[in-house]
PDB file of C-alpha atoms in Angstrom:
ATOM      1  CA  MET A1071     -52.888  22.226  27.183  1.00  0.00           C
ATOM      2  CA  THR A1072     -54.682  24.262  24.526  1.00  0.00           C
ATOM      3  CA  VAL A1073     -58.170  22.947  23.789  1.00  0.00           C
ATOM      4  CA  ARG A1074     -60.888  23.907  21.331  1.00  0.00           C
ATOM      5  CA  LEU A1075     -64.296  22.494  20.571  1.00  0.00           C
ATOM      6  CA  GLY A1076     -64.594  20.727  17.221  1.00  0.00           C
ATOM      7  CA  VAL A1077     -67.914  19.968  15.546  1.00  0.00           C
ATOM      8  CA  ASP A1078     -68.279  17.756  12.469  1.00  0.00           C
ATOM      9  CA  ILE A1079     -71.548  18.070  10.548  1.00  0.00           C
ATOM     10  CA  GLY A1080     -72.411  15.226   8.209  1.00  0.00           C
ATOM     11  CA  GLY A1081     -75.318  14.266   6.025  1.00  0.00           C
ATOM     12  CA  THR A1082     -76.560  11.765   8.621  1.00  0.00           C
ATOM     13  CA  GLY A1083     -75.012  12.823  11.929  1.00  0.00           C
ATOM     14  CA  ILE A1084     -73.394  15.659  13.894  1.00  0.00           C
ATOM     15  CA  LYS A1085     -70.392  14.813  16.092  1.00  0.00           C
ATOM     16  CA  ALA A1086     -68.515  16.994  18.552  1.00  0.00           C
ATOM     17  CA  ALA A1087     -65.769  16.834  21.172  1.00  0.00           C
ATOM     18  CA  THR A1088     -63.142  18.941  22.881  1.00  0.00           C
ATOM     19  CA  VAL A1089     -59.733  18.605  21.211  1.00  0.00           C
ATOM     20  CA  ASP A1090     -56.228  18.954  22.611  1.00  0.00           C
ATOM     21  CA  LEU A1091     -54.500  20.979  19.890  1.00  0.00           C
ATOM     22  CA  GLU A1092     -51.028  19.997  21.019  1.00  0.00           C
ATOM     23  CA  ARG A1093     -51.682  16.263  20.601  1.00  0.00           C
ATOM     24  CA  GLY A1094     -54.446  16.268  17.996  1.00  0.00           C
ATOM     25  CA  ALA A1095     -56.557  14.057  20.227  1.00  0.00           C
ATOM     26  CA  LEU A1096     -60.016  14.179  21.755  1.00  0.00           C
ATOM     27  CA  VAL A1097     -60.330  15.216  25.375  1.00  0.00           C
ATOM     28  CA  GLY A1098     -63.147  13.181  26.872  1.00  0.00           C
ATOM     29  CA  ASP A1099     -65.929  11.469  24.989  1.00  0.00           C
ATOM     30  CA  ARG A1100     -67.254  12.131  21.519  1.00  0.00           C
ATOM     31  CA  HIS A1101     -70.917  13.160  21.456  1.00  0.00           C
ATOM     32  CA  SER A1102     -73.313  12.905  18.539  1.00  0.00           C
ATOM     33  CA  VAL A1103     -76.873  13.521  17.385  1.00  0.00           C
ATOM     34  CA  ALA A1104     -78.697  12.740  14.162  1.00  0.00           C
ATOM     35  CA  THR A1105     -78.674  15.445  11.499  1.00  0.00           C
ATOM     36  CA  PRO A1106     -82.200  16.933  11.427  1.00  0.00           C
ATOM     37  CA  ARG A1107     -84.515  16.199   8.505  1.00  0.00           C
ATOM     38  CA  PRO A1108     -85.097  18.373   6.640  1.00  0.00           C
ATOM     39  CA  ALA A1109     -81.543  19.638   7.207  1.00  0.00           C
ATOM     40  CA  THR A1110     -82.408  23.344   7.006  1.00  0.00           C
ATOM     41  CA  PRO A1111     -79.965  25.991   8.247  1.00  0.00           C
ATOM     42  CA  GLU A1112     -81.975  26.810  11.380  1.00  0.00           C
ATOM     43  CA  ALA A1113     -82.555  23.164  12.281  1.00  0.00           C
ATOM     44  CA  VAL A1114     -78.937  22.091  11.802  1.00  0.00           C
ATOM     45  CA  ALA A1115     -77.518  25.170  13.543  1.00  0.00           C
ATOM     46  CA  ALA A1116     -79.823  24.642  16.521  1.00  0.00           C
ATOM     47  CA  ALA A1117     -78.913  20.940  16.791  1.00  0.00           C
ATOM     48  CA  ALA A1118     -75.177  21.660  16.518  1.00  0.00           C
ATOM     49  CA  ALA A1119     -75.384  24.442  19.103  1.00  0.00           C
ATOM     50  CA  ASP A1120     -77.323  22.276  21.552  1.00  0.00           C
ATOM     51  CA  LEU A1121     -74.730  19.527  21.171  1.00  0.00           C
ATOM     52  CA  ALA A1122     -71.835  21.978  21.582  1.00  0.00           C
ATOM     53  CA  ARG A1123     -73.272  23.451  24.774  1.00  0.00           C
ATOM     54  CA  THR A1124     -73.473  20.037  26.407  1.00  0.00           C
ATOM     55  CA  ILE A1125     -69.703  19.691  25.973  1.00  0.00           C
ATOM     56  CA  ASP A1126     -68.111  23.128  26.264  1.00  0.00           C
ATOM     57  CA  ASN A1127     -69.816  26.474  26.718  1.00  0.00           C
ATOM     58  CA  VAL A1128     -66.826  28.819  26.371  1.00  0.00           C
ATOM     59  CA  GLY A1129     -64.318  29.846  23.721  1.00  0.00           C
ATOM     60  CA  PRO A1130     -64.130  29.659  19.914  1.00  0.00           C
ATOM     61  CA  VAL A1131     -65.609  26.747  17.995  1.00  0.00           C
ATOM     62  CA  GLY A1132     -64.361  25.018  14.855  1.00  0.00           C
ATOM     63  CA  LEU A1133     -67.005  23.479  12.619  1.00  0.00           C
ATOM     64  CA  GLY A1134     -66.664  21.147   9.643  1.00  0.00           C
ATOM     65  CA  PHE A1135     -69.416  21.641   7.059  1.00  0.00           C
ATOM     66  CA  PRO A1136     -70.345  19.244   4.207  1.00  0.00           C
ATOM     67  CA  GLY A1137     -70.006  21.701   1.353  1.00  0.00           C
ATOM     68  CA  VAL A1138     -67.895  24.459  -0.127  1.00  0.00           C
ATOM     69  CA  VAL A1139     -67.309  27.264   2.391  1.00  0.00           C
ATOM     70  CA  ARG A1140     -66.016  30.626   1.172  1.00  0.00           C
ATOM     71  CA  HIS A1141     -65.241  33.214   3.858  1.00  0.00           C
ATOM     72  CA  GLY A1142     -67.731  31.552   6.200  1.00  0.00           C
ATOM     73  CA  VAL A1143     -70.522  31.419   3.595  1.00  0.00           C
ATOM     74  CA  ALA A1144     -71.895  28.083   2.336  1.00  0.00           C
ATOM     75  CA  ALA A1145     -71.607  27.916  -1.457  1.00  0.00           C
ATOM     76  CA  THR A1146     -72.859  24.321  -1.788  1.00  0.00           C
ATOM     77  CA  ALA A1147     -74.640  21.811   0.443  1.00  0.00           C
ATOM     78  CA  ALA A1148     -74.869  18.555  -1.492  1.00  0.00           C
ATOM     79  CA  ASN A1149     -76.166  16.415   1.383  1.00  0.00           C
ATOM     80  CA  LEU A1150     -78.086  19.096   3.305  1.00  0.00           C
ATOM     81  CA  ASP A1151     -81.085  21.269   2.459  1.00  0.00           C
ATOM     82  CA  PRO A1152     -80.530  23.571  -0.568  1.00  0.00           C
ATOM     83  CA  GLU A1153     -81.518  26.535   1.637  1.00  0.00           C
ATOM     84  CA  TRP A1154     -77.926  26.479   2.889  1.00  0.00           C
ATOM     85  CA  VAL A1155     -76.557  27.904  -0.360  1.00  0.00           C
ATOM     86  CA  GLY A1156     -75.637  31.546   0.230  1.00  0.00           C
ATOM     87  CA  ILE A1157     -76.079  31.354   4.022  1.00  0.00           C
ATOM     88  CA  ASP A1158     -73.400  32.936   6.210  1.00  0.00           C
ATOM     89  CA  ALA A1159     -72.837  29.725   8.125  1.00  0.00           C
ATOM     90  CA  ALA A1160     -70.226  31.192  10.468  1.00  0.00           C
ATOM     91  CA  ALA A1161     -72.596  33.981  11.538  1.00  0.00           C
ATOM     92  CA  LEU A1162     -75.572  31.615  11.866  1.00  0.00           C
ATOM     93  CA  PHE A1163     -73.735  29.144  14.091  1.00  0.00           C
ATOM     94  CA  SER A1164     -72.231  31.997  16.117  1.00  0.00           C
ATOM     95  CA  ASP A1165     -75.718  33.421  16.723  1.00  0.00           C
ATOM     96  CA  HIS A1166     -76.965  30.054  17.963  1.00  0.00           C
ATOM     97  CA  LEU A1167     -73.942  29.825  20.252  1.00  0.00           C
ATOM     98  CA  GLY A1168     -74.547  33.186  21.896  1.00  0.00           C
ATOM     99  CA  GLY A1169     -71.956  35.082  19.866  1.00  0.00           C
ATOM    100  CA  ARG A1170     -69.018  32.709  20.336  1.00  0.00           C
ATOM    101  CA  PRO A1171     -66.513  32.985  17.447  1.00  0.00           C
ATOM    102  CA  VAL A1172     -67.029  30.171  14.935  1.00  0.00           C
ATOM    103  CA  THR A1173     -64.635  29.078  12.197  1.00  0.00           C
ATOM    104  CA  VAL A1174     -66.393  27.078   9.468  1.00  0.00           C
ATOM    105  CA  ILE A1175     -64.378  24.868   7.129  1.00  0.00           C
ATOM    106  CA  ASN A1176     -65.265  22.245   4.527  1.00  0.00           C
ATOM    107  CA  ASP A1177     -65.536  18.909   6.341  1.00  0.00           C
ATOM    108  CA  ALA A1178     -63.045  17.073   4.129  1.00  0.00           C
ATOM    109  CA  ASP A1179     -60.594  19.957   4.514  1.00  0.00           C
ATOM    110  CA  ALA A1180     -61.002  19.608   8.288  1.00  0.00           C
ATOM    111  CA  ALA A1181     -60.265  15.881   8.178  1.00  0.00           C
ATOM    112  CA  GLY A1182     -57.283  16.571   5.947  1.00  0.00           C
ATOM    113  CA  LEU A1183     -55.886  19.167   8.348  1.00  0.00           C
ATOM    114  CA  ALA A1184     -56.001  16.629  11.156  1.00  0.00           C
ATOM    115  CA  GLU A1185     -54.213  13.976   9.104  1.00  0.00           C
ATOM    116  CA  MET A1186     -51.578  16.408   7.841  1.00  0.00           C
ATOM    117  CA  ARG A1187     -50.765  17.739  11.292  1.00  0.00           C
ATOM    118  CA  PHE A1188     -51.070  14.578  13.399  1.00  0.00           C
ATOM    119  CA  GLY A1189     -51.786  11.587  11.182  1.00  0.00           C
ATOM    120  CA  ALA A1190     -50.869   9.797   7.985  1.00  0.00           C
ATOM    121  CA  GLY A1191     -49.754  12.975   6.195  1.00  0.00           C
ATOM    122  CA  ALA A1192     -47.549  14.427   8.929  1.00  0.00           C
ATOM    123  CA  ASP A1193     -44.246  15.733   7.534  1.00  0.00           C
ATOM    124  CA  GLN A1194     -45.240  14.684   3.996  1.00  0.00           C
ATOM    125  CA  SER A1195     -44.040  17.111   1.330  1.00  0.00           C
ATOM    126  CA  GLY A1196     -45.395  17.562  -2.180  1.00  0.00           C
ATOM    127  CA  VAL A1197     -49.042  17.102  -3.122  1.00  0.00           C
ATOM    128  CA  VAL A1198     -51.216  15.103  -0.724  1.00  0.00           C
ATOM    129  CA  VAL A1199     -54.892  14.330  -1.322  1.00  0.00           C
ATOM    130  CA  MET A1200     -57.172  13.253   1.503  1.00  0.00           C
ATOM    131  CA  VAL A1201     -60.231  11.353   0.256  1.00  0.00           C
ATOM    132  CA  THR A1202     -63.102  10.937   2.724  1.00  0.00           C
ATOM    133  CA  LEU A1203     -65.598   8.214   1.878  1.00  0.00           C
ATOM    134  CA  GLY A1204     -69.004   8.440   3.506  1.00  0.00           C
ATOM    135  CA  THR A1205     -72.420   9.709   2.434  1.00  0.00           C
ATOM    136  CA  GLY A1206     -70.526  11.302  -0.457  1.00  0.00           C
ATOM    137  CA  ILE A1207     -66.860  11.744  -1.369  1.00  0.00           C
ATOM    138  CA  GLY A1208     -64.912  14.629   0.062  1.00  0.00           C
ATOM    139  CA  THR A1209     -61.388  15.633  -0.907  1.00  0.00           C
ATOM    140  CA  ALA A1210     -58.742  17.874   0.614  1.00  0.00           C
ATOM    141  CA  VAL A1211     -55.621  18.929  -1.286  1.00  0.00           C
ATOM    142  CA  PHE A1212     -52.363  19.997   0.356  1.00  0.00           C
ATOM    143  CA  VAL A1213     -49.194  21.328  -1.239  1.00  0.00           C
ATOM    144  CA  ASP A1214     -46.179  21.074   1.058  1.00  0.00           C
ATOM    145  CA  GLY A1215     -48.557  21.033   4.023  1.00  0.00           C
ATOM    146  CA  MET A1216     -50.605  24.041   2.929  1.00  0.00           C
ATOM    147  CA  LEU A1217     -54.317  23.540   2.351  1.00  0.00           C
ATOM    148  CA  VAL A1218     -55.862  24.391  -1.010  1.00  0.00           C
ATOM    149  CA  PRO A1219     -59.447  24.767   0.266  1.00  0.00           C
ATOM    150  CA  ASN A1220     -62.683  23.517  -1.227  1.00  0.00           C
ATOM    151  CA  SER A1221     -61.553  20.949  -3.744  1.00  0.00           C
ATOM    152  CA  GLU A1222     -64.629  18.992  -4.807  1.00  0.00           C
ATOM    153  CA  PHE A1223     -63.209  16.059  -6.733  1.00  0.00           C
ATOM    154  CA  GLY A1224     -65.973  13.807  -5.451  1.00  0.00           C
ATOM    155  CA  HIS A1225     -68.162  15.458  -8.083  1.00  0.00           C
ATOM    156  CA  LEU A1226     -65.904  14.454 -10.974  1.00  0.00           C
ATOM    157  CA  VAL A1227     -67.979  12.853 -13.707  1.00  0.00           C
ATOM    158  CA  LEU A1228     -66.748   9.379 -14.590  1.00  0.00           C
ATOM    159  CA  GLY A1229     -68.536   7.617 -17.422  1.00  0.00           C
ATOM    160  CA  GLY A1230     -71.426  10.058 -17.180  1.00  0.00           C
ATOM    161  CA  ILE A1231     -71.916   9.570 -13.410  1.00  0.00           C
ATOM    162  CA  GLU A1232     -70.593  11.606 -10.485  1.00  0.00           C
ATOM    163  CA  ALA A1233     -67.832   9.710  -8.682  1.00  0.00           C
ATOM    164  CA  GLU A1234     -69.547   9.843  -5.295  1.00  0.00           C
ATOM    165  CA  GLN A1235     -72.586   8.092  -6.723  1.00  0.00           C
ATOM    166  CA  VAL A1236     -70.531   4.972  -7.434  1.00  0.00           C
ATOM    167  CA  ALA A1237     -67.436   5.142  -5.203  1.00  0.00           C
ATOM    168  CA  SER A1238     -68.637   6.489  -1.828  1.00  0.00           C
ATOM    169  CA  SER A1239     -69.266   4.126   1.077  1.00  0.00           C
ATOM    170  CA  ARG A1240     -72.984   4.851   0.762  1.00  0.00           C
ATOM    171  CA  ALA A1241     -72.832   3.805  -2.904  1.00  0.00           C
ATOM    172  CA  LYS A1242     -71.287   0.482  -1.857  1.00  0.00           C
ATOM    173  CA  GLN A1243     -74.004  -0.070   0.713  1.00  0.00           C
ATOM    174  CA  MET A1244     -76.855   0.908  -1.603  1.00  0.00           C
ATOM    175  CA  ALA A1245     -75.586  -1.371  -4.380  1.00  0.00           C
ATOM    176  CA  GLY A1246     -74.879  -4.279  -2.048  1.00  0.00           C
ATOM    177  CA  GLN A1247     -71.409  -4.654  -3.537  1.00  0.00           C
ATOM    178  CA  SER A1248     -68.561  -6.804  -2.318  1.00  0.00           C
ATOM    179  CA  TRP A1249     -65.330  -5.107  -1.299  1.00  0.00           C
ATOM    180  CA  LYS A1250     -63.739  -6.249  -4.566  1.00  0.00           C
ATOM    181  CA  GLN A1251     -66.569  -4.875  -6.727  1.00  0.00           C
ATOM    182  CA  TRP A1252     -66.605  -1.551  -4.937  1.00  0.00           C
ATOM    183  CA  SER A1253     -62.818  -1.137  -4.928  1.00  0.00           C
ATOM    184  CA  ARG A1254     -62.874  -1.237  -8.732  1.00  0.00           C
ATOM    185  CA  GLN A1255     -65.077   1.875  -8.738  1.00  0.00           C
ATOM    186  CA  LEU A1256     -62.863   3.569  -6.170  1.00  0.00           C
ATOM    187  CA  LEU A1257     -59.778   2.736  -8.237  1.00  0.00           C
ATOM    188  CA  VAL A1258     -61.258   4.456 -11.308  1.00  0.00           C
ATOM    189  CA  PHE A1259     -61.800   7.583  -9.226  1.00  0.00           C
ATOM    190  CA  LEU A1260     -58.288   7.541  -7.718  1.00  0.00           C
ATOM    191  CA  GLU A1261     -56.708   7.010 -11.134  1.00  0.00           C
ATOM    192  CA  GLU A1262     -58.563  10.074 -12.421  1.00  0.00           C
ATOM    193  CA  LEU A1263     -57.139  12.096  -9.532  1.00  0.00           C
ATOM    194  CA  GLU A1264     -53.675  10.860 -10.463  1.00  0.00           C
ATOM    195  CA  ARG A1265     -54.206  11.882 -14.068  1.00  0.00           C
ATOM    196  CA  LEU A1266     -55.342  15.382 -13.088  1.00  0.00           C
ATOM    197  CA  ILE A1267     -53.042  16.484 -10.262  1.00  0.00           C
ATOM    198  CA  TRP A1268     -50.277  13.847  -9.868  1.00  0.00           C
ATOM    199  CA  PRO A1269     -50.310  13.523  -6.079  1.00  0.00           C
ATOM    200  CA  ASP A1270     -47.427  12.157  -4.007  1.00  0.00           C
ATOM    201  CA  LEU A1271     -49.706  10.513  -1.432  1.00  0.00           C
ATOM    202  CA  LEU A1272     -53.381   9.528  -1.220  1.00  0.00           C
ATOM    203  CA  ILE A1273     -54.999   9.187   2.218  1.00  0.00           C
ATOM    204  CA  ILE A1274     -58.294   7.310   2.539  1.00  0.00           C
ATOM    205  CA  GLY A1275     -60.495   8.568   5.365  1.00  0.00           C
ATOM    206  CA  GLY A1276     -64.061   8.364   6.584  1.00  0.00           C
ATOM    207  CA  GLY A1277     -65.590   5.599   8.658  1.00  0.00           C
ATOM    208  CA  ILE A1278     -64.855   3.000   5.988  1.00  0.00           C
ATOM    209  CA  SER A1279     -61.111   3.573   6.423  1.00  0.00           C
ATOM    210  CA  ALA A1280     -61.318   1.230   9.437  1.00  0.00           C
ATOM    211  CA  GLU A1281     -61.844  -1.555   6.853  1.00  0.00           C
ATOM    212  CA  PHE A1282     -58.924  -0.435   4.677  1.00  0.00           C
ATOM    213  CA  ARG A1283     -57.251  -3.852   4.725  1.00  0.00           C
ATOM    214  CA  ARG A1284     -60.374  -5.340   3.102  1.00  0.00           C
ATOM    215  CA  PHE A1285     -60.150  -3.245  -0.055  1.00  0.00           C
ATOM    216  CA  CYS A1286     -56.624  -1.813  -0.269  1.00  0.00           C
ATOM    217  CA  GLU A1287     -55.299  -4.637  -2.474  1.00  0.00           C
ATOM    218  CA  GLY A1288     -57.639  -3.508  -5.239  1.00  0.00           C
ATOM    219  CA  LEU A1289     -56.202   0.038  -5.274  1.00  0.00           C
ATOM    220  CA  ARG A1290     -53.408  -0.508  -7.758  1.00  0.00           C
ATOM    221  CA  THR A1291     -52.429   3.123  -8.189  1.00  0.00           C
ATOM    222  CA  ALA A1292     -49.035   4.533  -9.045  1.00  0.00           C
ATOM    223  CA  THR A1293     -49.383   6.793  -6.000  1.00  0.00           C
ATOM    224  CA  PRO A1294     -48.996   5.308  -2.499  1.00  0.00           C
ATOM    225  CA  VAL A1295     -52.384   4.914  -0.792  1.00  0.00           C
ATOM    226  CA  VAL A1296     -52.679   4.753   3.008  1.00  0.00           C
ATOM    227  CA  ALA A1297     -55.488   4.730   5.540  1.00  0.00           C
ATOM    228  CA  ALA A1298     -56.173   7.783   7.684  1.00  0.00           C
ATOM    229  CA  SER A1299     -54.698   7.450  11.166  1.00  0.00           C
ATOM    230  CA  LEU A1300     -57.339   9.371  13.094  1.00  0.00           C
ATOM    231  CA  GLY A1301     -60.318   7.487  11.723  1.00  0.00           C
ATOM    232  CA  ASN A1302     -63.715   9.004  12.359  1.00  0.00           C
ATOM    233  CA  ASP A1303     -62.259  11.570  14.778  1.00  0.00           C
ATOM    234  CA  ALA A1304     -60.350  13.379  12.005  1.00  0.00           C
ATOM    235  CA  GLY A1305     -63.189  15.760  11.129  1.00  0.00           C
ATOM    236  CA  ILE A1306     -63.638  16.854  14.755  1.00  0.00           C
ATOM    237  CA  VAL A1307     -59.900  17.266  15.333  1.00  0.00           C
ATOM    238  CA  GLY A1308     -59.437  19.185  12.083  1.00  0.00           C
ATOM    239  CA  ALA A1309     -62.349  21.515  12.795  1.00  0.00           C
ATOM    240  CA  ALA A1310     -60.720  22.437  16.092  1.00  0.00           C
ATOM    241  CA  ILE A1311     -57.334  22.897  14.401  1.00  0.00           C
ATOM    242  CA  ALA A1312     -58.984  25.255  11.901  1.00  0.00           C
ATOM    243  CA  VAL A1313     -59.690  27.694  14.739  1.00  0.00           C
ATOM    244  CA  ARG A1314     -55.945  27.976  15.289  1.00  0.00           C
ATOM    245  CA  GLU A1315     -55.108  27.930  11.594  1.00  0.00           C
ATOM    246  CA  ARG A1316     -58.075  30.054  10.489  1.00  0.00           C
ATOM    247  CA  ALA A1317     -55.801  32.347   8.460  1.00  0.00           C
ATOM    248  CA  ALA A1318     -55.444  29.411   6.024  1.00  0.00           C
ATOM    249  CA  VAL A1319     -59.195  29.097   5.480  1.00  0.00           C
ATOM    250  CA  GLN A1320     -60.606  32.578   6.222  1.00  0.00           C
ATOM    251  CA  PRO A1321     -59.564  36.097   5.201  1.00  0.00           C
ATOM    252  CA  ALA A1322     -57.032  37.765   7.482  1.00  0.00           C
ATOM    253  CA  ASP A1323     -59.469  40.524   8.435  1.00  0.00           C
ATOM    254  CA  LEU A1324     -61.924  37.946   9.841  1.00  0.00           C
ATOM    255  CA  ALA A1325     -59.128  36.303  11.774  1.00  0.00           C
ATOM    256  CA  ASP A1326     -58.204  39.679  13.230  1.00  0.00           C
ATOM    257  CA  GLN A1327     -61.811  40.304  14.231  1.00  0.00           C
ATOM    258  CA  GLU A1328     -61.955  36.971  16.048  1.00  0.00           C
ATOM    259  CA  GLY A1329     -58.755  37.808  17.894  1.00  0.00           C
ATOM    260  CA  THR A1330     -60.191  41.152  18.966  1.00  0.00           C
ATOM    261  CA  ARG A1331     -63.362  39.542  20.376  1.00  0.00           C
ATOM    262  CA  ARG A1332     -61.424  37.171  22.666  1.00  0.00           C
TER     263      ARG A1332
END
């Protein structure tokens, strides 16, 4: 059994667990802590490292980050402190973990990897879009199983407002909307995705996907829409998978360096 530690950083919480890469399943319990406030780089890295060490203190770590990640560097951090922008997140987390190799990937991309390898998108060809609904809206785009990293369709402007401000699960909660009211906003967003990239499958993830049956009837899209299979574990599983598939999300020279350090 090949295992890796996966860490999923969110705007409100940090989750982590050991993952069996052959089954795409957690090994043991999932552990979590609240995301520090303010969510500065040092505070978040320290909290994530402390959590990781309570679970597994050896080997490479995969980490899902709520923002655009280019070659390990955070380019955006919509739901964290703005100090993150320009920070070498991979190096920072590695330092807090005593030099352990760390692969950092956008959190929605991580969830998408898990679903494409072991969940609702397994063996699906063509264009697949994973949509994670939580504090914001994350998206992950795959073409014949290959990740196109750092899509940020949750920031599409619909009627003068960013999509995640009206169609995320937090938006539903803040507005006190019924499932029917909220699904209308989500449908507008999904139809815009259809218009732009013509996907073959849409996968709805995030914690709210557990309630998929309560809002799926309102999603009258031309594209099939399904719920994520791995639920709230997808981000952790995908972060761990990213360690193995790091060549898809990091430059080859960084992958080679990680291999040399093992």
